[in-house]
XYZ file of C-alpha atoms in Angstrom:
622
model
C 224.471 284.039 13.340
C 222.058 281.509 14.764
C 221.573 278.264 12.904
C 220.160 274.820 13.459
C 221.529 271.500 12.227
C 219.419 268.884 10.526
C 219.989 265.162 10.320
C 218.092 264.370 7.118
C 217.308 260.768 8.058
C 216.015 261.706 11.510
C 213.986 264.566 10.087
C 212.232 262.236 7.647
C 211.526 259.723 10.414
C 209.581 262.217 12.542
C 206.245 262.243 10.790
C 204.561 264.674 13.163
C 207.119 267.423 12.579
C 206.211 268.424 9.072
C 208.401 271.505 8.945
C 210.529 272.492 5.984
C 214.277 272.995 6.324
C 213.852 276.714 5.734
C 211.345 277.100 8.574
C 213.587 275.192 10.987
C 216.503 277.407 9.988
C 214.449 280.443 10.947
C 213.534 279.021 14.372
C 215.014 281.391 16.941
C 213.586 279.989 20.174
C 215.028 276.778 21.537
C 212.471 276.132 24.264
C 210.351 273.051 23.713
C 207.233 275.185 23.538
C 208.935 277.481 21.045
C 209.896 274.540 18.842
C 206.373 273.210 19.038
C 204.908 276.590 18.103
C 207.202 276.772 15.117
C 205.869 273.467 13.838
C 202.172 273.838 14.714
C 201.237 275.872 11.668
C 200.000 273.678 8.924
C 199.642 270.626 11.213
C 196.253 269.165 11.993
C 195.972 270.258 15.645
C 194.655 267.843 18.246
C 192.270 269.262 20.822
C 192.761 267.412 24.105
C 195.685 266.683 26.371
C 194.921 262.966 26.278
C 195.160 262.979 22.474
C 198.563 264.657 22.639
C 199.604 262.127 25.292
C 198.647 259.255 22.991
C 200.409 260.905 20.055
C 203.559 261.317 22.159
C 203.359 257.716 23.320
C 203.235 256.560 19.694
C 206.332 258.616 18.851
C 208.082 257.225 21.923
C 207.373 253.646 20.876
C 209.073 254.418 17.539
C 212.076 255.866 19.425
C 211.256 259.366 18.081
C 211.924 260.884 21.486
C 212.091 264.555 20.485
C 208.790 264.282 18.617
C 207.294 262.584 21.682
C 208.482 265.410 23.943
C 206.975 267.968 21.562
C 203.602 266.215 21.617
C 203.583 266.006 25.410
C 204.565 269.701 25.576
C 201.518 270.574 23.476
C 199.372 268.585 25.851
C 200.878 270.469 28.794
C 199.860 273.766 27.216
C 196.293 272.553 27.594
C 196.734 270.938 31.028
C 199.886 272.405 32.647
C 199.490 270.308 35.816
C 198.972 266.934 34.136
C 201.373 264.680 36.059
C 201.293 261.879 33.481
C 202.384 264.268 30.737
C 205.175 265.646 32.928
C 206.343 262.142 33.828
C 206.278 261.084 30.189
C 208.135 264.178 29.060
C 210.791 263.734 31.742
C 211.412 260.214 30.401
C 211.595 261.578 26.846
C 214.127 264.178 27.934
C 216.193 261.470 29.636
C 216.292 259.521 26.368
C 217.753 262.503 24.503
C 220.007 263.398 27.467
C 218.350 266.733 28.269
C 218.932 266.095 31.945
C 218.257 269.536 33.417
C 214.824 269.666 31.777
C 214.074 266.077 32.852
C 214.986 266.990 36.432
C 212.690 270.024 36.389
C 209.714 267.991 35.130
C 210.306 265.272 37.726
C 210.637 267.782 40.551
C 207.434 269.508 39.451
C 205.579 266.220 39.984
C 207.314 265.584 43.322
C 206.364 269.063 44.554
C 202.622 268.518 44.312
C 201.751 264.875 43.635
C 200.713 262.451 46.383
C 200.041 259.351 44.267
C 202.643 256.821 45.432
C 203.244 255.334 41.975
C 203.739 258.751 40.385
C 206.000 259.912 43.210
C 208.212 256.824 42.829
C 208.446 257.307 39.064
C 209.208 261.008 39.431
C 211.804 260.313 42.127
C 213.606 257.657 40.111
C 213.581 259.830 36.983
C 214.963 262.734 38.962
C 217.680 260.347 40.174
C 218.484 259.281 36.601
C 218.635 262.944 35.577
C 221.083 263.747 38.370
C 223.102 260.661 37.438
C 223.312 262.014 33.878
C 224.378 265.400 35.246
C 227.201 263.727 37.178
C 225.613 264.574 40.544
C 226.105 261.037 41.800
C 225.685 261.677 45.538
C 222.290 263.309 44.981
C 221.308 260.497 42.622
C 222.340 257.883 45.195
C 220.140 259.460 47.865
C 217.137 259.426 45.538
C 217.709 255.846 44.385
C 218.019 254.653 47.976
C 214.816 256.487 48.888
C 212.744 254.649 46.268
C 214.590 251.316 46.221
C 211.846 249.567 48.179
C 209.246 250.599 45.606
C 211.161 250.161 42.331
C 214.042 247.754 41.472
C 216.923 250.240 41.773
C 219.651 248.117 43.396
C 221.771 248.133 40.224
C 221.640 251.931 40.058
C 222.615 252.244 43.712
C 225.681 250.118 42.972
C 226.493 252.231 39.907
C 226.276 255.453 41.899
C 228.679 254.126 44.520
C 231.163 253.079 41.821
C 230.884 256.493 40.089
C 231.502 258.258 43.410
C 234.650 256.136 43.945
C 235.867 256.906 40.430
C 235.177 260.618 40.792
C 237.000 260.921 44.107
C 239.911 258.471 43.681
C 240.434 257.862 39.951
C 240.088 254.136 40.643
C 238.696 252.560 37.457
C 238.279 248.957 36.362
C 240.555 249.432 33.363
C 240.519 245.894 31.961
C 236.736 245.654 32.371
C 236.174 248.961 30.565
C 238.506 247.913 27.743
C 236.783 244.551 27.268
C 233.338 246.163 27.460
C 234.179 248.571 24.633
C 235.751 245.798 22.554
C 232.535 243.775 22.848
C 230.011 246.577 22.365
C 231.579 248.854 19.756
C 231.476 248.029 16.067
C 232.095 250.350 13.140
C 228.408 250.101 12.234
C 227.171 250.555 15.818
C 224.000 252.648 16.168
C 223.601 254.017 18.741
C 227.217 254.397 19.813
C 227.853 252.642 23.136
C 229.048 254.896 25.936
C 231.226 253.856 28.835
C 229.352 254.339 32.099
C 232.056 256.111 34.111
C 232.554 259.304 36.096
C 234.863 262.140 35.135
C 237.986 262.416 37.272
C 240.121 265.489 37.885
C 243.417 264.679 39.567
C 246.119 266.966 41.010
C 245.636 269.646 38.338
C 243.963 273.033 38.078
C 243.387 275.769 35.498
C 245.397 278.948 36.065
C 246.245 282.171 34.286
C 249.603 281.680 32.559
C 251.610 284.847 33.150
C 254.731 282.977 32.041
C 253.212 282.706 28.563
C 252.322 286.389 28.472
C 248.656 285.748 29.166
C 246.000 283.171 28.549
C 245.488 280.132 30.723
C 246.774 276.622 31.122
C 246.756 273.603 33.408
C 249.304 273.173 36.196
C 250.171 270.512 38.769
C 248.848 271.229 42.265
C 251.424 268.923 43.911
C 254.413 266.786 42.980
C 253.314 264.048 40.568
C 254.980 260.719 39.775
C 255.267 259.454 36.190
C 252.295 257.323 35.202
C 249.916 258.976 37.678
C 246.353 259.546 36.437
C 245.672 263.237 35.823
C 242.322 263.323 34.017
C 239.582 260.962 32.924
C 237.308 262.952 30.634
C 234.020 261.952 29.106
C 233.452 263.907 25.876
C 231.150 266.905 25.803
C 230.097 265.315 22.555
C 231.582 262.883 20.048
C 230.897 261.633 16.538
C 231.547 258.246 14.940
C 231.540 257.128 11.287
C 228.411 255.009 11.722
C 226.477 258.149 12.710
C 227.157 259.836 9.376
C 224.187 259.623 7.066
C 224.915 258.251 3.558
C 223.139 261.345 2.276
C 225.063 263.610 4.602
C 223.879 265.946 7.327
C 222.871 269.507 6.568
C 224.418 272.373 8.510
C 223.318 275.941 7.954
C 226.181 278.413 8.177
C 227.554 281.428 6.376
C 224.188 281.984 4.723
C 223.920 278.611 2.999
C 223.522 274.884 3.593
C 226.656 272.750 3.859
C 226.806 268.966 3.745
C 228.602 267.406 6.715
C 230.567 264.307 5.732
C 233.266 263.845 8.393
C 233.053 263.113 12.090
C 234.817 266.373 12.922
C 232.287 268.363 10.881
C 229.481 266.534 12.627
C 230.599 267.870 16.009
C 229.174 271.326 15.237
C 225.520 270.247 14.945
C 226.018 267.915 17.902
C 227.339 270.758 20.066
C 224.413 272.962 19.025
C 221.964 270.160 19.768
C 223.451 269.613 23.225
C 223.406 273.315 24.080
C 219.760 273.456 23.005
C 218.955 270.609 25.369
C 221.340 271.684 28.141
C 221.773 275.466 27.847
C 223.445 275.553 31.266
C 226.480 274.022 29.479
C 226.770 276.747 26.830
C 229.525 278.638 28.656
C 231.625 275.464 28.967
C 231.961 275.386 25.178
C 231.870 279.069 24.308
C 234.750 279.826 26.716
C 237.154 277.458 24.942
C 239.889 278.884 22.708
C 238.540 279.853 19.234
C 241.737 281.091 17.572
C 242.293 284.472 15.946
C 239.278 286.401 14.709
C 237.227 285.935 17.867
C 237.470 287.538 21.305
C 240.012 285.813 23.528
C 238.428 283.785 26.320
C 238.933 284.774 29.947
C 242.049 283.665 31.807
C 239.814 281.691 34.160
C 237.578 278.751 33.327
C 234.855 277.078 35.364
C 234.694 273.315 34.874
C 231.144 273.171 36.229
C 227.979 274.214 34.402
C 225.330 276.368 36.032
C 224.135 274.346 39.010
C 221.155 276.463 40.070
C 217.899 275.488 38.320
C 217.262 277.440 35.150
C 214.208 279.683 35.241
C 213.268 278.431 31.784
C 214.729 275.004 30.922
C 215.698 274.524 27.257
C 216.007 278.275 26.710
C 219.286 279.656 25.364
C 219.960 283.295 26.171
C 221.204 285.174 23.128
C 222.396 283.796 19.831
C 224.592 280.815 19.098
C 227.353 281.919 16.754
C 227.957 278.899 14.535
C 231.188 280.351 13.134
C 232.452 280.700 16.701
C 231.487 277.095 17.513
C 233.154 275.874 14.302
C 236.367 277.666 15.282
C 236.276 276.212 18.796
C 235.900 272.703 17.387
C 238.651 273.332 14.858
C 241.128 274.200 17.631
C 239.908 271.764 20.281
C 238.775 268.622 18.455
C 240.527 265.378 19.401
C 240.721 262.131 17.460
C 238.762 259.506 19.394
C 240.108 256.153 18.219
C 239.999 253.857 21.230
C 243.029 251.723 22.051
C 242.706 248.130 20.877
C 244.524 244.887 21.343
C 248.234 245.268 20.603
C 249.217 244.478 17.013
C 252.170 244.701 14.645
C 250.296 246.530 11.876
C 248.293 249.649 12.614
C 245.453 250.664 10.305
C 244.556 254.293 9.716
C 240.854 255.085 9.517
C 240.212 257.920 7.078
C 236.935 258.653 8.866
C 238.227 258.483 12.412
C 235.912 259.321 15.303
C 236.160 262.823 16.732
C 235.378 264.273 20.144
C 235.214 267.603 21.935
C 236.568 267.456 25.493
C 236.504 270.327 27.973
C 239.357 270.110 30.512
C 241.796 268.410 28.066
C 241.244 271.348 25.676
C 242.722 273.689 28.285
C 246.130 271.957 28.190
C 248.556 274.036 26.119
C 250.697 272.551 23.361
C 254.189 271.101 23.511
C 255.677 268.697 20.956
C 257.605 266.993 23.773
C 254.925 266.749 26.437
C 254.925 265.879 30.115
C 251.588 264.071 29.761
C 250.399 261.123 27.708
C 246.826 260.844 26.482
C 244.766 258.136 24.805
C 241.137 257.212 24.208
C 239.512 254.352 26.085
C 236.143 253.828 24.490
C 234.631 257.288 24.121
C 236.592 258.718 27.088
C 240.013 260.380 27.192
C 242.679 259.357 29.694
C 245.593 261.661 30.564
C 248.592 260.534 32.647
C 251.890 262.036 33.728
C 254.662 261.220 31.251
C 257.421 262.021 33.746
C 257.949 263.068 37.342
C 256.437 266.565 37.613
C 257.038 269.213 40.282
C 254.206 271.154 41.904
C 253.362 274.305 39.907
C 254.707 272.953 36.589
C 252.537 273.570 33.536
C 251.098 270.395 32.019
C 251.096 270.099 28.230
C 249.786 267.871 25.476
C 250.651 267.624 21.773
C 248.327 269.002 19.096
C 250.920 268.636 16.318
C 253.345 265.774 15.916
C 255.822 264.042 13.666
C 258.985 265.168 11.931
C 260.978 268.103 13.310
C 260.248 271.712 14.209
C 260.285 272.675 10.508
C 257.844 270.013 9.295
C 255.582 270.908 12.227
C 255.908 274.628 11.443
C 252.529 275.093 9.739
C 250.630 273.379 12.537
C 252.659 275.179 15.194
C 252.097 278.603 13.606
C 248.375 277.948 13.593
C 248.481 276.865 17.240
C 250.985 279.354 18.630
C 250.915 282.281 16.210
C 254.388 283.761 15.942
C 255.580 282.240 19.215
C 258.149 279.452 19.181
C 257.514 276.083 20.777
C 260.192 275.876 23.447
C 259.718 272.233 24.346
C 262.774 270.003 24.689
C 262.338 268.452 21.239
C 261.990 271.741 19.330
C 264.905 273.260 21.238
C 267.135 270.319 20.275
C 266.001 270.500 16.632
C 266.777 274.221 16.432
C 270.217 273.543 17.925
C 270.845 271.003 15.127
C 270.130 273.749 12.580
C 267.477 274.129 9.901
C 269.673 272.664 7.172
C 270.287 269.508 9.213
C 266.554 269.146 9.849
C 265.749 269.486 6.133
C 268.442 266.957 5.263
C 267.013 264.555 7.860
C 263.581 264.672 6.228
C 265.080 264.036 2.777
C 266.946 261.002 4.111
C 263.726 259.611 5.600
C 261.931 260.060 2.262
C 264.792 258.327 0.450
C 264.628 255.477 2.981
C 260.894 255.023 2.365
C 261.427 254.919 -1.422
C 264.204 252.341 -1.087
C 262.115 250.233 1.273
C 259.131 250.325 -1.101
C 261.413 249.219 -3.934
C 262.679 246.257 -1.913
C 259.122 245.287 -1.008
C 257.971 245.511 -4.642
C 260.880 243.275 -5.627
C 259.758 240.823 -2.926
C 263.148 240.935 -1.236
C 262.872 239.039 2.100
C 262.972 241.126 5.266
C 265.853 238.955 6.493
C 267.999 239.822 3.464
C 271.289 241.708 3.419
C 269.551 244.260 1.182
C 267.182 245.290 3.969
C 269.992 245.230 6.530
C 272.164 247.550 4.433
C 269.216 249.870 3.727
C 268.557 250.317 7.427
C 272.231 250.731 8.366
C 272.936 253.221 5.574
C 270.034 255.479 6.482
C 270.638 255.209 10.236
C 274.206 256.444 9.722
C 273.023 259.250 7.439
C 270.404 260.461 9.913
C 272.771 260.213 12.878
C 275.086 262.631 11.041
C 272.306 265.265 11.014
C 272.187 265.355 14.810
C 274.562 267.598 16.754
C 277.055 265.532 18.815
C 275.970 267.237 22.044
C 272.284 266.485 21.416
C 272.231 263.318 23.528
C 270.208 260.142 23.080
C 266.833 261.675 22.084
C 266.796 261.060 18.306
C 263.231 260.020 17.379
C 263.833 260.025 13.604
C 265.938 256.867 14.007
C 263.298 254.964 15.998
C 261.621 253.090 13.134
C 264.942 252.462 11.387
C 266.478 250.769 14.430
C 263.252 248.804 14.896
C 263.307 247.690 11.263
C 266.924 246.564 11.572
C 266.018 244.557 14.679
C 263.187 242.872 12.756
C 265.651 241.922 10.013
C 267.970 240.252 12.538
C 265.097 238.437 14.257
C 263.744 237.137 10.941
C 267.202 235.900 9.971
C 267.722 234.263 13.378
C 264.467 232.338 13.025
C 265.181 231.281 9.429
C 268.764 230.165 10.094
C 268.218 228.817 13.618
C 271.035 231.133 14.702
C 270.204 232.435 18.168
C 273.384 234.532 18.278
C 271.651 236.978 15.909
C 269.264 237.874 18.738
C 272.194 239.737 20.330
C 272.312 242.059 17.304
C 268.525 242.405 17.336
C 268.619 243.412 20.984
C 271.283 246.061 20.387
C 269.060 247.597 17.709
C 265.991 247.554 19.966
C 267.965 249.196 22.774
C 268.978 251.945 20.309
C 265.353 252.171 19.246
C 264.172 252.705 22.845
C 266.925 255.235 23.571
C 265.879 257.254 20.516
C 262.490 258.004 22.133
C 263.825 258.696 25.603
C 263.787 255.323 27.364
C 266.794 255.080 29.683
C 268.128 251.625 30.611
C 268.716 251.508 34.334
C 268.024 248.972 37.085
C 265.118 250.496 39.006
C 263.393 249.203 42.119
C 259.605 249.330 41.664
C 258.504 247.774 44.945
C 258.234 244.378 46.611
C 261.924 243.855 45.948
C 261.427 243.666 42.155
C 263.416 245.553 39.558
C 262.830 246.698 36.001
C 265.685 247.447 33.573
C 264.476 250.967 32.701
C 264.279 254.302 34.525
C 260.836 254.994 35.995
C 260.922 258.803 36.139
C 260.635 259.343 32.363
C 258.267 257.624 29.928
C 258.856 257.561 26.136
C 258.351 260.805 24.225
C 255.076 261.734 22.575
C 253.427 259.024 20.503
C 255.952 256.246 21.167
C 254.433 254.603 24.250
C 252.664 251.721 22.546
C 255.638 250.938 20.306
C 257.980 251.039 23.295
C 255.888 248.437 25.140
C 256.007 246.219 22.049
C 259.790 246.721 21.778
C 260.255 245.590 25.375
C 258.203 242.474 24.695
C 260.478 241.769 21.728
C 263.579 242.175 23.914
C 262.034 239.596 26.243
C 261.462 237.329 23.248
C 265.134 237.502 22.191
C 266.260 236.511 25.689
C 263.627 233.773 25.863
C 264.797 232.280 22.554
C 268.335 232.173 23.963
C 267.155 230.390 27.102
C 267.847 233.403 29.338
C 264.696 233.163 31.422
C 265.552 235.688 34.149
C 266.430 238.425 31.639
C 263.280 237.636 29.655
C 261.147 237.927 32.795
C 262.782 241.246 33.609
C 261.808 242.743 30.248
C 258.278 241.312 30.324
C 257.992 242.997 33.724
C 259.259 246.245 32.173
C 256.685 246.016 29.373
C 253.904 245.461 31.902
C 255.155 248.334 34.095
C 255.342 250.762 31.164
C 251.865 249.756 29.995
C 250.497 250.376 33.495
C 252.261 253.750 33.644
C 251.042 255.061 30.294
C 247.705 253.202 29.989
C 246.762 252.371 33.590
C 245.435 249.256 35.241
C 247.180 246.151 36.456
C 248.329 242.882 34.926
C 244.762 242.025 33.810
C 244.637 245.096 31.547
C 248.026 244.241 30.044
C 246.874 240.647 29.545
C 243.653 241.767 27.847
C 245.588 243.837 25.323
C 248.796 241.807 24.797
C 247.598 238.219 25.113
C 247.311 237.703 21.358
C 250.451 239.690 20.578
C 252.649 237.702 22.969
C 251.242 234.446 21.654
C 251.957 235.571 18.074
C 255.612 236.490 18.551
C 256.370 233.539 20.849
C 253.850 231.343 22.716
C 256.380 230.797 25.497
C 256.304 234.526 26.309
C 252.663 234.317 27.357
C 253.460 231.612 29.872
C 256.486 233.591 31.039
C 254.358 236.685 31.540
C 251.711 234.835 33.550
C 254.271 233.199 35.828
């Protein structure tokens, strides 16, 4: 079924498009001319191209860019070779990110126009369109060609930086982080976008015979832990501030539905983008849609159609909204950007959502060999361990608990297949009864902790200490003796016990308690896979952890914070060299799982280090 999405607020703001919801739902042609024809009936038609140009200009001044493009398209029906209308429409298309159509309009002017001013405008707009399409080398050539006529130096510099990013994966991590922190607010409209290039590292999409079919992503060479694999800009994304208070209307399954979450909003956004850039339709429609739809091919092209479309803004065939909904359901990612490090994490009920292309082709594992996070509106994926050439790369789509508590999510993702990752294999070896008992113990721990908090028992009290110790022992007994150190259910309990000792040490001025705190933090780190080992990292410097394995899924940020706290315990005991060693480890782990250098770590952990101990900040910087 074909449907069209409607943003009620935007619809009401476009005065010239006086079409009812029902008529827009029935619109079957997505070309600009087709949309205009669908809305002409009942409108008071203008009679000259210049009048349509003026009407479009008025819409453009009000930032109603689609309405402006429609008006200029009507004018072009009267005067198809009017260069001013083509130039205006190309700018309108650029504003709504319909880059292929903008490029075609600009090239039409370049092909026949000899007026220097018009040629320069058309050339620069063609360059901006190619920049938006990610064709940075072509854009650079165009910008350089017209730089003497228009002020394009900044865009030349941007193109060169994008080309470096695209070819090397060399990003200004701290700068990007600070830029997003400054520009993005929960009420931001429009949403700021990071100006970066996509990067594809030593990975490729292959048919996965080892899985019995389908496709996946594999390493094309040996990869070291922490190496950048993918930097992905979203195909589209949605943020809470974009949700209308009155909701957005989406037509599907024969009726109108109100869209109220960011994930739901991705469907109309995908449709809108395909309408404007139909060459990208296959990129979305070839993603995995789950059962009930034809399986996608075992191959996947990461590039849209590059040859010019015969008819820009024309979608061949129907857009199946149910199919798009299913694709989003299986491939949507949360898009909360990393922030400055903090003790307390807040959960946003209306978290941003994004649809990414290459990251969606990574298959699931609960214990992954990659780590991913959002930086602004982009997704970063890095190696979580040393990886051999030809190894499949995985990411987690279900997390928390054990293989039983993840069962519903895993069944939905994998059907009747078992997840054979390291974590699920260890959980199955422990036995189902042990896993169920483990979850009950964790629930009992939470209830006891809540009771202590309600009674305003101090964190440094013996009551908290005994609560942590009791439940740590109980959970440890649910693990098989041969399981090894990977016991993630104990992570937060060991961390809580360490906090109790550190609070008591500060209250009683007893620095010997930091020894106990450290033992608990070491147990905490071991529980998520961090191995303590003197490791040479270059320039004759060592870190006290192994560098070939990063923490297991979801624990990277907490592990960095734990290492900073180990440094704090040594610092409070006057053991400067040991403290420096663990600050260095925290910085190394942050660089491995988040990227960047010391400036990125400083941007994120400056406030945190100052909060737990001002002396740590000085120690870090020296």
